[in-house]
Each structure stands twice: as structure tokens, then as C-alpha cells.
Short mmCIF file of C-alpha atoms in Angstrom, two decimals:
data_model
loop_
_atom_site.label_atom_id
_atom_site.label_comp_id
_atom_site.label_asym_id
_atom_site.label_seq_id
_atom_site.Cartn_x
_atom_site.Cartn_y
_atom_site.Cartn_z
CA UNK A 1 23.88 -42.22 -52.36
CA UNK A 2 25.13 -45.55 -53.95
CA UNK A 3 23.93 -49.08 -52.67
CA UNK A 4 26.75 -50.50 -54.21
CA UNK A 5 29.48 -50.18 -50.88
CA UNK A 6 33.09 -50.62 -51.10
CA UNK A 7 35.03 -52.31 -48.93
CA UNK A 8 38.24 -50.25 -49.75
CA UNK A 9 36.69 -47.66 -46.99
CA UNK A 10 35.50 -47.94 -43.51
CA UNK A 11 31.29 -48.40 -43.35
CA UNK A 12 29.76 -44.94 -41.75
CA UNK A 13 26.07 -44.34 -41.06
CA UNK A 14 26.46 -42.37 -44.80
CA UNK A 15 27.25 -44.40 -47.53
CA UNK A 16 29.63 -42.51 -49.36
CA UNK A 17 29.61 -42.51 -53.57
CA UNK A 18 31.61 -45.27 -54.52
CA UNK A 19 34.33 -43.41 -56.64
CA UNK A 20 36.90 -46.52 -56.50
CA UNK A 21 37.04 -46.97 -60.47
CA UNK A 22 38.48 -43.33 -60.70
CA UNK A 23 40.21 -43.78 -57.36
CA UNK A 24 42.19 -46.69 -58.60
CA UNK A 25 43.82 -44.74 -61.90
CA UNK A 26 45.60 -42.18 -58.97
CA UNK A 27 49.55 -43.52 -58.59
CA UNK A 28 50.95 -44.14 -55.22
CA UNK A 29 53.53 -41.55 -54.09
CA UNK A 30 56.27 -42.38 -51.54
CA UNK A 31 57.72 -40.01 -48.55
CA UNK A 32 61.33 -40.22 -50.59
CA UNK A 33 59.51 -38.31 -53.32
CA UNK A 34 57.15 -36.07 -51.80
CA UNK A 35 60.29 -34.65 -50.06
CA UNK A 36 60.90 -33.01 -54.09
CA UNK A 37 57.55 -31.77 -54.06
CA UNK A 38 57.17 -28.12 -53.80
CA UNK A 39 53.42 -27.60 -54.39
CA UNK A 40 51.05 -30.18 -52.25
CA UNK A 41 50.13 -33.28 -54.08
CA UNK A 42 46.90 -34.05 -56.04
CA UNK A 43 45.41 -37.27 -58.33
CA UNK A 44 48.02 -39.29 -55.48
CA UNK A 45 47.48 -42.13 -52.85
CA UNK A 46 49.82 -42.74 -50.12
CA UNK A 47 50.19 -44.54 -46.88
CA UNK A 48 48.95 -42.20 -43.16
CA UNK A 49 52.13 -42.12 -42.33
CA UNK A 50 53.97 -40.53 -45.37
CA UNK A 51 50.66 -38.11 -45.50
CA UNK A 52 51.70 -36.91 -42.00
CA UNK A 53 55.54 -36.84 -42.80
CA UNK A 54 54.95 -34.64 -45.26
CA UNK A 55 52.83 -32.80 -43.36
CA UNK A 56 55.23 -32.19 -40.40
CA UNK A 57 59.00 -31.99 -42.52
CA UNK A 58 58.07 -31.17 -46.12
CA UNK A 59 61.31 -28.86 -46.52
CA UNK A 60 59.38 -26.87 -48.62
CA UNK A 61 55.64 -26.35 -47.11
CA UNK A 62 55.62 -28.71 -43.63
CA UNK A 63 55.12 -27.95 -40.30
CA UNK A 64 58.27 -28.05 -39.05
CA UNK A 65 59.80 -26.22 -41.77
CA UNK A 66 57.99 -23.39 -42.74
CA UNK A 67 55.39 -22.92 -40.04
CA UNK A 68 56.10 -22.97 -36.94
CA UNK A 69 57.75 -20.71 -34.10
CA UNK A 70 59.44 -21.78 -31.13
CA UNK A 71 58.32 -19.59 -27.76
CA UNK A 72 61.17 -17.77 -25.86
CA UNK A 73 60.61 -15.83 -23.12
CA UNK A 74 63.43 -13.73 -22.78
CA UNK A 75 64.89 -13.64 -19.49
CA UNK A 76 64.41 -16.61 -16.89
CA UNK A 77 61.73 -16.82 -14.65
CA UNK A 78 62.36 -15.58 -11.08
CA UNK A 79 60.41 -18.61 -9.28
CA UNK A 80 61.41 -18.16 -5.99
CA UNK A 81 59.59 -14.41 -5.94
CA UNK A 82 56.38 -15.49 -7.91
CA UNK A 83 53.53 -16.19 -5.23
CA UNK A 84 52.01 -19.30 -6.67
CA UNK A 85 51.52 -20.65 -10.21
CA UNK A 86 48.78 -18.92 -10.72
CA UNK A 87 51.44 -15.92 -11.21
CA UNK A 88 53.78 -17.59 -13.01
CA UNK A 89 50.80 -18.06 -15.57
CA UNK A 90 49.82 -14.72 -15.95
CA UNK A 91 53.42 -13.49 -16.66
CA UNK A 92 54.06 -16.72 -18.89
CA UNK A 93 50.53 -15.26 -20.91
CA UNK A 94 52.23 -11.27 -20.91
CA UNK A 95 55.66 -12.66 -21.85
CA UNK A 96 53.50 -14.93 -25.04
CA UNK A 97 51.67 -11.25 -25.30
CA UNK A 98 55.02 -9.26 -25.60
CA UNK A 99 56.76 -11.90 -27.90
CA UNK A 100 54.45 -11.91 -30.64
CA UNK A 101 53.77 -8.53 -30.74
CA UNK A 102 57.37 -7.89 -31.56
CA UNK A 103 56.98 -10.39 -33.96
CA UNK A 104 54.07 -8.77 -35.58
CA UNK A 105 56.08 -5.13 -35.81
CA UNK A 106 59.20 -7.03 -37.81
CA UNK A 107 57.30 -9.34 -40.01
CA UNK A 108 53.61 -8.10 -40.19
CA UNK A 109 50.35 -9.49 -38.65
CA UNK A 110 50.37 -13.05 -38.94
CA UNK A 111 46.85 -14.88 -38.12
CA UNK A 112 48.09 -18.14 -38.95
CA UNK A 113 51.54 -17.92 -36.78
CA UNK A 114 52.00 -21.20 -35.31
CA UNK A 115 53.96 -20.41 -32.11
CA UNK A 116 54.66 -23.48 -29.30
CA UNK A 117 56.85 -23.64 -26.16
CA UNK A 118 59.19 -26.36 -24.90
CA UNK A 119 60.07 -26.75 -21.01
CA UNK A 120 63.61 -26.45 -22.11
CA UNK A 121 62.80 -22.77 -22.97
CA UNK A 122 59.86 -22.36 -19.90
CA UNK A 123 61.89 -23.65 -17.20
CA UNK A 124 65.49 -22.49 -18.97
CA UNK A 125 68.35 -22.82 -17.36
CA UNK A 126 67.13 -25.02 -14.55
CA UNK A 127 65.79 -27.85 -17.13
CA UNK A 128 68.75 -27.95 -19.07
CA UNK A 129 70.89 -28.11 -15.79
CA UNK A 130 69.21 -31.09 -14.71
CA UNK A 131 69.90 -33.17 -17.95
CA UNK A 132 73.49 -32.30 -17.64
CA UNK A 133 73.44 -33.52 -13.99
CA UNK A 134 72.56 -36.44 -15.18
CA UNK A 135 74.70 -36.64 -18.31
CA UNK A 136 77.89 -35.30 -16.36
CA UNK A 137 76.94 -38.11 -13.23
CA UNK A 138 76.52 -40.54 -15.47
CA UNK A 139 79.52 -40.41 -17.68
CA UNK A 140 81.76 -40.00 -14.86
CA UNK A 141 80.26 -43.85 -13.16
CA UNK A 142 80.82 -45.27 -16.68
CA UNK A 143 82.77 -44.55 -19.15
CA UNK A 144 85.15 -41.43 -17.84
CA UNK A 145 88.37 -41.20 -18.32
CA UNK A 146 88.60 -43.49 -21.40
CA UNK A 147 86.11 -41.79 -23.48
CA UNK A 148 85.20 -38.13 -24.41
CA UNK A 149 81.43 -37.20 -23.12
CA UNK A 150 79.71 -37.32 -26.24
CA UNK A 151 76.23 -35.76 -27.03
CA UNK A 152 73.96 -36.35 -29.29
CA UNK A 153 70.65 -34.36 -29.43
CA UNK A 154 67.75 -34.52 -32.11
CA UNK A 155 65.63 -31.88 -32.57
CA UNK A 156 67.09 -29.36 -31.04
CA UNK A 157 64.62 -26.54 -31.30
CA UNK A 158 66.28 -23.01 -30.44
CA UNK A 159 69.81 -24.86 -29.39
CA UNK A 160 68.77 -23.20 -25.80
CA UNK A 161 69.02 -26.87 -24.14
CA UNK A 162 72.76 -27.35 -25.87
CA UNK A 163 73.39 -23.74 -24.46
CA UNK A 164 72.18 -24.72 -21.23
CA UNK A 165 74.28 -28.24 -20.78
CA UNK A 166 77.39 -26.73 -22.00
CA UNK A 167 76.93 -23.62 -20.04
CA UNK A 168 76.37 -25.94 -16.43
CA UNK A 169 79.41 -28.63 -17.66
CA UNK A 170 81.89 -25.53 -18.26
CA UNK A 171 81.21 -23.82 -15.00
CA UNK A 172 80.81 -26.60 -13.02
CA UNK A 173 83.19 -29.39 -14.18
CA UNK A 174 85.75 -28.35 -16.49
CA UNK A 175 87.41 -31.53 -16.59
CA UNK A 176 84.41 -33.05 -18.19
CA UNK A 177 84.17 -30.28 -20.11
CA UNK A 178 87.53 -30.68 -22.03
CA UNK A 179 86.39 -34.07 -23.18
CA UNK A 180 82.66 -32.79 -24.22
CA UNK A 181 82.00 -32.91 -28.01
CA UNK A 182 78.03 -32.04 -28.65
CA UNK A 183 75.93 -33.10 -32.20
CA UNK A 184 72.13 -31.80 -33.06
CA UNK A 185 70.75 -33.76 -35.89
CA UNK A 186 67.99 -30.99 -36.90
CA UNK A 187 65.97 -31.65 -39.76
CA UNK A 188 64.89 -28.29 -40.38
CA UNK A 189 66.93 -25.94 -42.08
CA UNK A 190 65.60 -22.88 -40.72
CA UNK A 191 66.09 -24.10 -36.61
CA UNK A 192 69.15 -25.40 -37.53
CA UNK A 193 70.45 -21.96 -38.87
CA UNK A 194 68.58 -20.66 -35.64
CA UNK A 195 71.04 -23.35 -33.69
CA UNK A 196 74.04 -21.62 -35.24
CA UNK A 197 73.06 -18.08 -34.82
CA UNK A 198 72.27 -18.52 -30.75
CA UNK A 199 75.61 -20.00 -30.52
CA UNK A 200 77.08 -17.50 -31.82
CA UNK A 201 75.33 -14.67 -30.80
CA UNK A 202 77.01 -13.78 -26.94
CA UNK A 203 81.15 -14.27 -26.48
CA UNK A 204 79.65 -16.58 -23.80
CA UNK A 205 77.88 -19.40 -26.22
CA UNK A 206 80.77 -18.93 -28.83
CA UNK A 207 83.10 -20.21 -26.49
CA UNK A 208 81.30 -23.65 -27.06
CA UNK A 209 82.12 -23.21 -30.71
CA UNK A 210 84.52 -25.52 -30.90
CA UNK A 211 82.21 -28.12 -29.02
CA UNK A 212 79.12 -28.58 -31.37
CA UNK A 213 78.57 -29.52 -34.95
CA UNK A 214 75.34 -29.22 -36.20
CA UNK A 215 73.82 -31.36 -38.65
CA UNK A 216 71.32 -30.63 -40.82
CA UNK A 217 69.69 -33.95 -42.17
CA UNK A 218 66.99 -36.47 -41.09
CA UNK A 219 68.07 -39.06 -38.45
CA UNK A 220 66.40 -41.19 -40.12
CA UNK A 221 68.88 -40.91 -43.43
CA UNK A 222 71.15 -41.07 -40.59
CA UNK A 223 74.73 -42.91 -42.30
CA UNK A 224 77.74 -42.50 -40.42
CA UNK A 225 78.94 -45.38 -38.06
CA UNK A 226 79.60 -43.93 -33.83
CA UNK A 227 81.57 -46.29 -32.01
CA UNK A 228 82.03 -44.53 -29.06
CA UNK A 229 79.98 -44.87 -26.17
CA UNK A 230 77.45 -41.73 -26.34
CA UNK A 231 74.69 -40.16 -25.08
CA UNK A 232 71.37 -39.91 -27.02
CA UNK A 233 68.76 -36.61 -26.37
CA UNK A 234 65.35 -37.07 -27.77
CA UNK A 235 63.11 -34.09 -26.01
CA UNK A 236 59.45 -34.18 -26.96
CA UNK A 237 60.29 -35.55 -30.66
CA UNK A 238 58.61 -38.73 -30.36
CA UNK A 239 54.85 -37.54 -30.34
CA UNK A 240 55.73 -35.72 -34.04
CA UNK A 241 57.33 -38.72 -35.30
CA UNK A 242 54.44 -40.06 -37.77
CA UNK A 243 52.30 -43.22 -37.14
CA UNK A 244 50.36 -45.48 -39.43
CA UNK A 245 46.98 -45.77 -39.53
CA UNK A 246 45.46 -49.12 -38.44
CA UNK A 247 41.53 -50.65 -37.95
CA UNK A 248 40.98 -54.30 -37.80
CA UNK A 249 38.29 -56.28 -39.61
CA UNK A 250 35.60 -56.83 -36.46
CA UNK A 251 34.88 -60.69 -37.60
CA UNK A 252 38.44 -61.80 -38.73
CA UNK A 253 40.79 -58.91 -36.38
CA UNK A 254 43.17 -58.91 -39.43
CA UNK A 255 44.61 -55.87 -39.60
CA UNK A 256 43.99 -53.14 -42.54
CA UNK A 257 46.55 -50.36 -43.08
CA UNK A 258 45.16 -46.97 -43.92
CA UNK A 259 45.74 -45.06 -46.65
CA UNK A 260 45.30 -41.24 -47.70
CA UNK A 261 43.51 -40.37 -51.45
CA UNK A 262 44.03 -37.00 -52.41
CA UNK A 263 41.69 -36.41 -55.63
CA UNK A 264 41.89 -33.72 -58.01
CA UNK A 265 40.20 -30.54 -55.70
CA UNK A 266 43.16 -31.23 -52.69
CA UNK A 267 39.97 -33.17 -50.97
CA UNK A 268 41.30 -36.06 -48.83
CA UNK A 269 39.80 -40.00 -48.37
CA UNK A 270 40.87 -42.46 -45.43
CA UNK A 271 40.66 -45.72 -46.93
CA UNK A 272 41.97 -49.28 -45.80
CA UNK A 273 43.87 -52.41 -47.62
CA UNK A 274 44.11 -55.83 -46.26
CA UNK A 275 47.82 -55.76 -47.90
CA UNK A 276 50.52 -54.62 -45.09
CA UNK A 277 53.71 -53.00 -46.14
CA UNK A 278 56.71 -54.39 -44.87
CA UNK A 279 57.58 -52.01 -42.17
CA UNK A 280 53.77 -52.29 -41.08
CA UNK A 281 53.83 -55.94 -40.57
CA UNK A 282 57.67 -55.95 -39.07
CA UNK A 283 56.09 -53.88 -36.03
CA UNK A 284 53.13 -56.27 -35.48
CA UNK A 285 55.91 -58.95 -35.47
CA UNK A 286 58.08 -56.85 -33.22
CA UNK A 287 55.42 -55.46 -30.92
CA UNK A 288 53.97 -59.13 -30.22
CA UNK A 289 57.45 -60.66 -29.60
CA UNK A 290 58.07 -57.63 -27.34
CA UNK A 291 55.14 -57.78 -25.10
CA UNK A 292 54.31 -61.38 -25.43
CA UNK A 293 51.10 -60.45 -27.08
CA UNK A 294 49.70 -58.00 -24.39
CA UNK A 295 48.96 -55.05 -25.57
CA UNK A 296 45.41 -52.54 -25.73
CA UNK A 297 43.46 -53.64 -29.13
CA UNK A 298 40.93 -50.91 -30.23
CA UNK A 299 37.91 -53.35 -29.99
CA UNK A 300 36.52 -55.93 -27.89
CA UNK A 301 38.89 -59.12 -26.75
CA UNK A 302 35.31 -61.17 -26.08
CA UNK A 303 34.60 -62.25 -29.80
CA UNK A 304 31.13 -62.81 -29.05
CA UNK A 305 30.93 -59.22 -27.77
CA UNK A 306 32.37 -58.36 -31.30
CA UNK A 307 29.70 -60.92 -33.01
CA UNK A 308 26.88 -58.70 -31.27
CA UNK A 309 28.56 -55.25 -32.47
CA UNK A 310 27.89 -55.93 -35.80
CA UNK A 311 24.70 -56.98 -35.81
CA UNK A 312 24.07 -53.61 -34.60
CA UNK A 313 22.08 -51.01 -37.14
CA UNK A 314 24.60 -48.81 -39.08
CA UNK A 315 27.54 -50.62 -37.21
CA UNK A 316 30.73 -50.31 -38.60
CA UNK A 317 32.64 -53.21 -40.57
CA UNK A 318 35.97 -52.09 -39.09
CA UNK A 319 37.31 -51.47 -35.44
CA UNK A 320 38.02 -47.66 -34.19
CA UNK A 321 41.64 -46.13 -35.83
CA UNK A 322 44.69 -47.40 -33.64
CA UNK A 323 47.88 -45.53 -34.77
CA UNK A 324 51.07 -47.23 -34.30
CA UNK A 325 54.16 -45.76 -34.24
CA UNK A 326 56.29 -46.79 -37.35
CA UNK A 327 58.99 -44.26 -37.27
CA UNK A 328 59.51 -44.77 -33.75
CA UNK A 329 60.66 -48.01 -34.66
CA UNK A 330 62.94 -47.12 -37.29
CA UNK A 331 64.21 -44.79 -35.20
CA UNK A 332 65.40 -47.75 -32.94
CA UNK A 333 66.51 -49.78 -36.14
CA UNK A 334 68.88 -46.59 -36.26
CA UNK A 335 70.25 -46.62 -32.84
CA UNK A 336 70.87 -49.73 -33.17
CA UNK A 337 72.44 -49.96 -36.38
CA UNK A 338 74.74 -46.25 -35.91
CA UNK A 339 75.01 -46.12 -32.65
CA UNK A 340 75.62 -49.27 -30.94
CA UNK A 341 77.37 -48.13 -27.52
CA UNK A 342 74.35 -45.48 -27.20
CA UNK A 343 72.71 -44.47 -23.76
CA UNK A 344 69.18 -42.89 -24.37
CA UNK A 345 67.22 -40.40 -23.07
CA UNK A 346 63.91 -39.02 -24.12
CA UNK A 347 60.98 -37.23 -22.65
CA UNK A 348 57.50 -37.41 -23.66
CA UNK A 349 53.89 -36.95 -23.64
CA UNK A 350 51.89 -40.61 -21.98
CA UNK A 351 48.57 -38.92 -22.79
CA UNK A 352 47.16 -35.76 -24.51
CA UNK A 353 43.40 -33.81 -24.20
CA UNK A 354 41.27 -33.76 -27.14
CA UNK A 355 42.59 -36.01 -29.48
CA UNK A 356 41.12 -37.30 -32.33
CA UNK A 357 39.15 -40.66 -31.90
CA UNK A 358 40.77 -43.84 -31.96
CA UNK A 359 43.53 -45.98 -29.74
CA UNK A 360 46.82 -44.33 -29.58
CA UNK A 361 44.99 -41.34 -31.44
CA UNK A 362 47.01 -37.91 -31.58
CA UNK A 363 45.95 -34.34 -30.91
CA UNK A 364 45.75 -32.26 -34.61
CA UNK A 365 45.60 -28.56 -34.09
CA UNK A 366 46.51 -25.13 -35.67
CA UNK A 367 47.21 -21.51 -34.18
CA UNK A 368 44.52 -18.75 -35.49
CA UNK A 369 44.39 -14.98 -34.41
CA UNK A 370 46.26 -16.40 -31.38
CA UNK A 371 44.15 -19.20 -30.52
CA UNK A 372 44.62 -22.92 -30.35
CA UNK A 373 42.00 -24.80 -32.19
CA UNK A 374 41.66 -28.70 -32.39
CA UNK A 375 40.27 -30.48 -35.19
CA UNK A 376 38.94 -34.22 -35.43
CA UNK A 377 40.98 -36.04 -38.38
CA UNK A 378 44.42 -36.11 -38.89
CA UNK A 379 43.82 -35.29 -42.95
CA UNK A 380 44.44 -31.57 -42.52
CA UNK A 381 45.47 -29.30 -45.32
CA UNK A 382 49.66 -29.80 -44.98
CA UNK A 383 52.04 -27.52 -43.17
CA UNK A 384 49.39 -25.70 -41.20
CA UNK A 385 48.80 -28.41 -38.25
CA UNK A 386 50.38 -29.65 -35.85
CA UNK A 387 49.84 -33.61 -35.27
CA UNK A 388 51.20 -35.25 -31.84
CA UNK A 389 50.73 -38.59 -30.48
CA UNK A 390 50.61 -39.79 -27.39
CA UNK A 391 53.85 -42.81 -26.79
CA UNK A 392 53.02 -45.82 -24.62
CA UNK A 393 55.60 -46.12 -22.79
CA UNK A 394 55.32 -49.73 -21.78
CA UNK A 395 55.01 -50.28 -25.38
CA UNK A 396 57.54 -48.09 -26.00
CA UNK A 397 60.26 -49.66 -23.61
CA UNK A 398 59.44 -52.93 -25.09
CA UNK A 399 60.35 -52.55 -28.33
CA UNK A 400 63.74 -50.34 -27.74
CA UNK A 401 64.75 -53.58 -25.31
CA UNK A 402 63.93 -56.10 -28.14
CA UNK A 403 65.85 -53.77 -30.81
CA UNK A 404 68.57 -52.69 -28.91
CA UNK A 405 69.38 -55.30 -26.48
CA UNK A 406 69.55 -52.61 -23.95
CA UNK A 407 68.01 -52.30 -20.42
CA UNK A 408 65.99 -49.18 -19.51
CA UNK A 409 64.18 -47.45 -16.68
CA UNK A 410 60.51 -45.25 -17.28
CA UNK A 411 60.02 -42.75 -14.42
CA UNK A 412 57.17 -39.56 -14.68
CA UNK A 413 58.75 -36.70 -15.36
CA UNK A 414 58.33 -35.32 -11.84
CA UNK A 415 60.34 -38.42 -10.66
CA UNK A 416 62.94 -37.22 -12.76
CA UNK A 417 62.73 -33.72 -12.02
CA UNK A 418 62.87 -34.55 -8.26
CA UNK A 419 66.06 -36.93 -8.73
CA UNK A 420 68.34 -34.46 -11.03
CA UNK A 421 66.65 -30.78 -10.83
CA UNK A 422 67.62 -28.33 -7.96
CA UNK A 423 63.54 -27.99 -7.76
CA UNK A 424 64.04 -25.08 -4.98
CA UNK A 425 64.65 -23.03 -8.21
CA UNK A 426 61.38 -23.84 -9.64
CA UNK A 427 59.50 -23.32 -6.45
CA UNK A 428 57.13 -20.05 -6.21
CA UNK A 429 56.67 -18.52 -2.61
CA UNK A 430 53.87 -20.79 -1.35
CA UNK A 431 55.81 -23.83 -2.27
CA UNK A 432 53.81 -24.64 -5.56
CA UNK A 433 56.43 -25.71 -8.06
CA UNK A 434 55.85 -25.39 -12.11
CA UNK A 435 58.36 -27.58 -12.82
CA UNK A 436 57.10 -30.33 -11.21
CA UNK A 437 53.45 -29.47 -12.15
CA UNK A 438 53.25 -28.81 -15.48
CA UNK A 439 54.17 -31.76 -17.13
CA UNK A 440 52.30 -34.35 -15.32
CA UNK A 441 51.25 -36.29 -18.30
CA UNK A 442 55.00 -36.73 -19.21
CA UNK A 443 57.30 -39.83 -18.52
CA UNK A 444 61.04 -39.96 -19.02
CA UNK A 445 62.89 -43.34 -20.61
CA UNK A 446 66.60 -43.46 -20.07
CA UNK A 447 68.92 -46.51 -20.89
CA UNK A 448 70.32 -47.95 -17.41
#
């Protein structure tokens, strides 16, 4: 144990070995070129939020792209004939049962398999039908006859929620449907391939040929200029879009920006630089000009009450993590930049069990032998974790008004549910309702 501490690193109860002369010979990588990367990096520093990019959408080893398995369970649910949830459950655990052991005979024991569910494929069609409610309503009060419909959905999992809204909008208005034209930006290569083989699969979804184009790229190297007035589908992609890492300096609150080491074994160090990036210190700008200054702070607001913290034996020097969403942000530069006559709507998670400590913190797990396990840090070996944030929604609205210039309403997603679902579909025999229940730490944002 050294004496000699560093500040580059936050202050723990061990002082680690002070390894910044060796640390400071390792280059800094960006997220452009660990995209190249086929093998994990080593002897590299970057910033969190390329570290968990790469995590999540390295085409070659991420998340997203190589690891993980979307859910289906085969035919609907029947609802109505369940007795309560508690049913619903234990079918929804023998349906999970059934799917992966048929999984196991084609492609061999997997212990590792990272499999996940959406409510677009729990609650399918009646989710999907409920979105194109509101699509098909809203279209028609603004912008119908002089404009097609136009979709726009990113990360599109399966394609079952395209199925679904183009399924209800044939069947139900075929005027609207003549004028529908439907785009997934998936950044995955292997669910976007999985887009085009549902829709072609049944002489029912290749009828809505015609209708979608799928496009396999980032949104956020997003290029090509939509005029039109169109709608925008973001469905439980915010809480994987990746955050930076922030403390604050408990005497001065100036903000550090945290940074990832990965040394020569693939072992990984958290450590923190007075020096913002630019897209960093744009969203402090942003974020205070967009709430006025009120927002949660991962430490004290009394200073003297901060004074007394660190006077404390083994206190920290720095304030608790806070992760602030980056990408998020860009994503609105993007709107706002391609899509000018957008209307948005997105779904998401307000809050999330066990996440890792800090302000805005997200929940890091993997799948092994079947079972979910959490883990306490965000620097997880890459491709083999998921890592989801929480959004803030007040934040959240904030920002999108003060990017945009657009006016927007944040409802639960019951509230939603209740306004555009037919939720006597959902509902099981002794009136207990899934739909309604299981996604209680979800909100909905839609532009107004």
C-alpha cells in the first residue's frame, strides 16, 4: 500500500498502488474506433460512456450484437381465461421453460444465453394495437390528408411491434393504411435480418412488404434530411443508451468526468479528470438552462454539511457516481437536426431494483444457467452484460423541450395503457390486469 495518493482516482478506505506513471503511457481510444475492434481492448483509456457503447453495440463482441435473445412466446396470451396474474406468471415461466429448451436442441446448451422480454412481445397484439390507436388518432387530427402516416421506429427488436401496427392500421383503417410508409433504424445486424425474416415469413406480414424499409445503421450516424411530418417510436431504448460517468469534488462541486483504464491483463480502473469533454460540459449547460438549475445533485446542497463529510475518517474526496445521459442528448441533437416536423413517442423505465450505487445509477446484470445475476460496477467484461439506466423523466422532458422547441406530455404507463389499450383484453378472470400491472415503474413521453 502506497502513501503517496493520486488524485486521478476516487479516495476508498484502501489506498490503491499508485500506478499513474505507467497509466499515463496507455493512448486514449474513441467509440468511432473501437467500433473496428474485433478483439476487446487492452494498454487503452477511454471515457464511461464509450466503455459502455462498446459494451452494448460492438458489432463484433457487444451486447446487442452478439449476445443477446429476444423472448417470444409463441401464441398470445388468452387473458380473459387466466384466473389472476398469478397464472399468467406461471405460464409466462413454462412458455420461458419451453422456448429455451428448443433453443438448446438447435444450437446446444448455452449457460451464458442472455434471453430478455419486451411488453411488445408479452402483451402482443394488444400493446402494439394501442400505439397504433394512438398513431392512427393522431395523424388523422393533424396532419391527414396532406401527408402520408409516416413511422419511424428505433430498435425494433423482433419487428413484432411493426407487425402489430400494420396488422391493426390494415384491418381497421385502410384509408390510413394506403398512405402508411414504416422505417426501423436497427443497429444490430443480426435483429435487423430477424426484422426482415418475420416480415416475410406468413403471406399475412409480406403483404406489408411494400410498407417498411429497414435500416441497418446507428441513429446516431443518422444523415438523411425528413421533411415530412412523422412519427418517432423509441420503446425501452433509452435505459441502453450509454451515460457518462460523473462525481463532483466535495469542497469545490466541480464536476470530474470518469474515465475507464484497461491495463495489460483486461483488468479495469474508474478514474476521474477535472477536464470535461465537450459533449460533457454542453449537457451541464443544457441541463441547467433546462431546469433552471433544479435538479437532484449526488451530495449534500448544505455546504457545511459537505465541510463535516470530509472531516470524516476514511471519507471520500469525491461525491457518489451520478450518470448522466449523454447519448440521450445527442439523440435529441438528431431529432432535431433530421427530423424537424417529428412527433415522439417513447416508453421507459423511471426507476429500476438493484442498481449499482450512485444518482441516476443503472442496473448491470448477466444471464447464467438461466438465472439473472446483478453485479455492482458497470466495468464488466464486454458483451456479456446488460447495463440499463433509469431516465428522469422531468429531466428528460426538459431537455427534449429546450432542443426541440417542442411541447410534450409524461403520463405512467398505466395512464397510457388506460387511454389507448382495449385493457378488457389484458384482464384475467378476477379482474387483475398484467398490462396495467407490470410496468408500474414505466412512464410514457409523447410530443403534444
Amino acid at each position: 500500500m502506497k502513501t503517496n495518493e493520486s488524485r486521478w482516482q476516487q479516495r476508498t478506505q484502501i489506498l490503491p498502488e499508485d500506478r499513474s506513471a505507467e497509466f499515463k503511457q496507455y493512448p486514449y481510444i474513441t467509440m468511432d474506433e473501437l467500433k473496428l475492434r474485433k478483439e476487446r481492448p487492452r494498454r487503452v483509456k477511454m471515457l464511461m460512456r464509450d466503455f459502455i457503447d462498446d459494451s452494448l453495440y460492438n458489432p463484433h463482441y457487444g451486447y446487442f450484437s452478439k449476445e443477446a435473445v429476444i423472448f417470444s412466446p409463441g401464441e398470445p396470451f388468452e387473458f380473459n381465461s387466466m384466473r389472476d396474474e398469478i397464472e399468467f406468471q406461471s405460464e409466462l415461466g413454462r412458455r420461458y421453460i419451453e422456448f429455451e429448451d428448443l433453443l438448446d436442441d438447435a444450437e446446444g446448451v448455452n449457460p451464458t444465453r442472455q434471453l430478455w422480454h419486451t411488453p411488445t412481445e408479452l402483451f402482443r397484439p394488444y400493446y402494439g394495437e394501442a400505439i397504433a390507436r394512438y398513431l392512427v388518432s393522431n395523424y388523422r387530427l393533424t396532419t391527414y390528408p396532406y401527408h402520408d402516416l409516416i413511422i419511424y421506429e428505433m430498435g425494433a427488436g423482433r419487428g413484432t411491434l411493426m407487425l402489430n401496427i400494420l396488422d391493426y392500421i390494415r384491418s381497421v383503417d385502410p384509408q390510413v393504411y394506403a398512405r402508411t410508409k414504416y422505417n426501423i433504424i436497427e443497429i444490430s445486424p443480426a435483429l435487423a435480418d430477424l426484422q426482415t425474416r418475420h416480415l416475410t415469413s406468413t403471406a399475412e406480414s409480406r403483404g406489408h412488404f411494400n410498407k417498411v424499409n429497414i435500416i441497418n445503421k446507428s441513429v446516431f450516424a443518422w444523415d438523411q434530411y425528413e421533411p415530412s411530418p412523422c412519427f418517432f417510436l423509441a420503446m425501452e431504448v433509452f435505459d441502453n443508451f450509454s451515460h457518462d460517468g460523473i462525481r463532483y469534488d466535495m469542497t469545490t462541486e466541480a464536476p470530474l468526468q470518469g474515465h475507464v483504464l484497461i491495463d495489460a491483463d483486461g483488468d479495469f480502473y474508474e478514474f476521474y479528470t477535472h477536464e470535461l469533454d465537450p459533449v460533457a460540459a454542453r449537457f451541464f449547460r443544457v441541463r441547467h438552462a433546462a431546469t433552471g438549475g433544479q435538479y437532484p445533485k449526488p451530495y449534500a446542497a448544505n455546504s457545511f454539511v459537505r465541510y463535516l463529510s470530509t472531516k470524516m475518517p476514511f471519507a471520500p474526496n469525491l461525491s457518489d457516481a451520478e450518470y448522466i445521459p449523454t447519448r440521450l442528448m445527442q439523440f435529441f441533437d438528431v431529432l432535431e437536426k433530421y427530423f424537424p416536423a417529428h412527433r415522439l413517442l417513447t416508453s421507459d423505465f423511471h426507476s429500476l431494483p438493484e442498481a449499482v450505487k450512485g444518482l441516476n445509477a443503472p442496473v448491470v446484470q448477466t444471464r447464467y444457467k438461466r438465472r439473472m445475476v446483478p453485479v455492482s460496477t458497470p466495468l464488466v467484461h464486454q458483451g456479456y452484460f446488460d447495463i440499463l439506466f433509469p431516465t428522469d423523466f422531468g429531466i428528460t422532458e426538459a431537455m427534449y423541450r429546450a432542443i426541440t422547441g417542442k411541447l410534450t406530455r409524461v403520463m405512467t404507463h398505466g395512464d397510457f395503457m388506460r387511454r389507448w389499450a382495449y385493457v378488457e383484453d389484458t384482464e384475467t378472470r378476477s379482474g387483475e390486469n398484467p398490462l396495467l400491472s407490470h410496468y408500474k415503474n414505466a412512464s410514457v413521453l409523447v410530443t403534444v
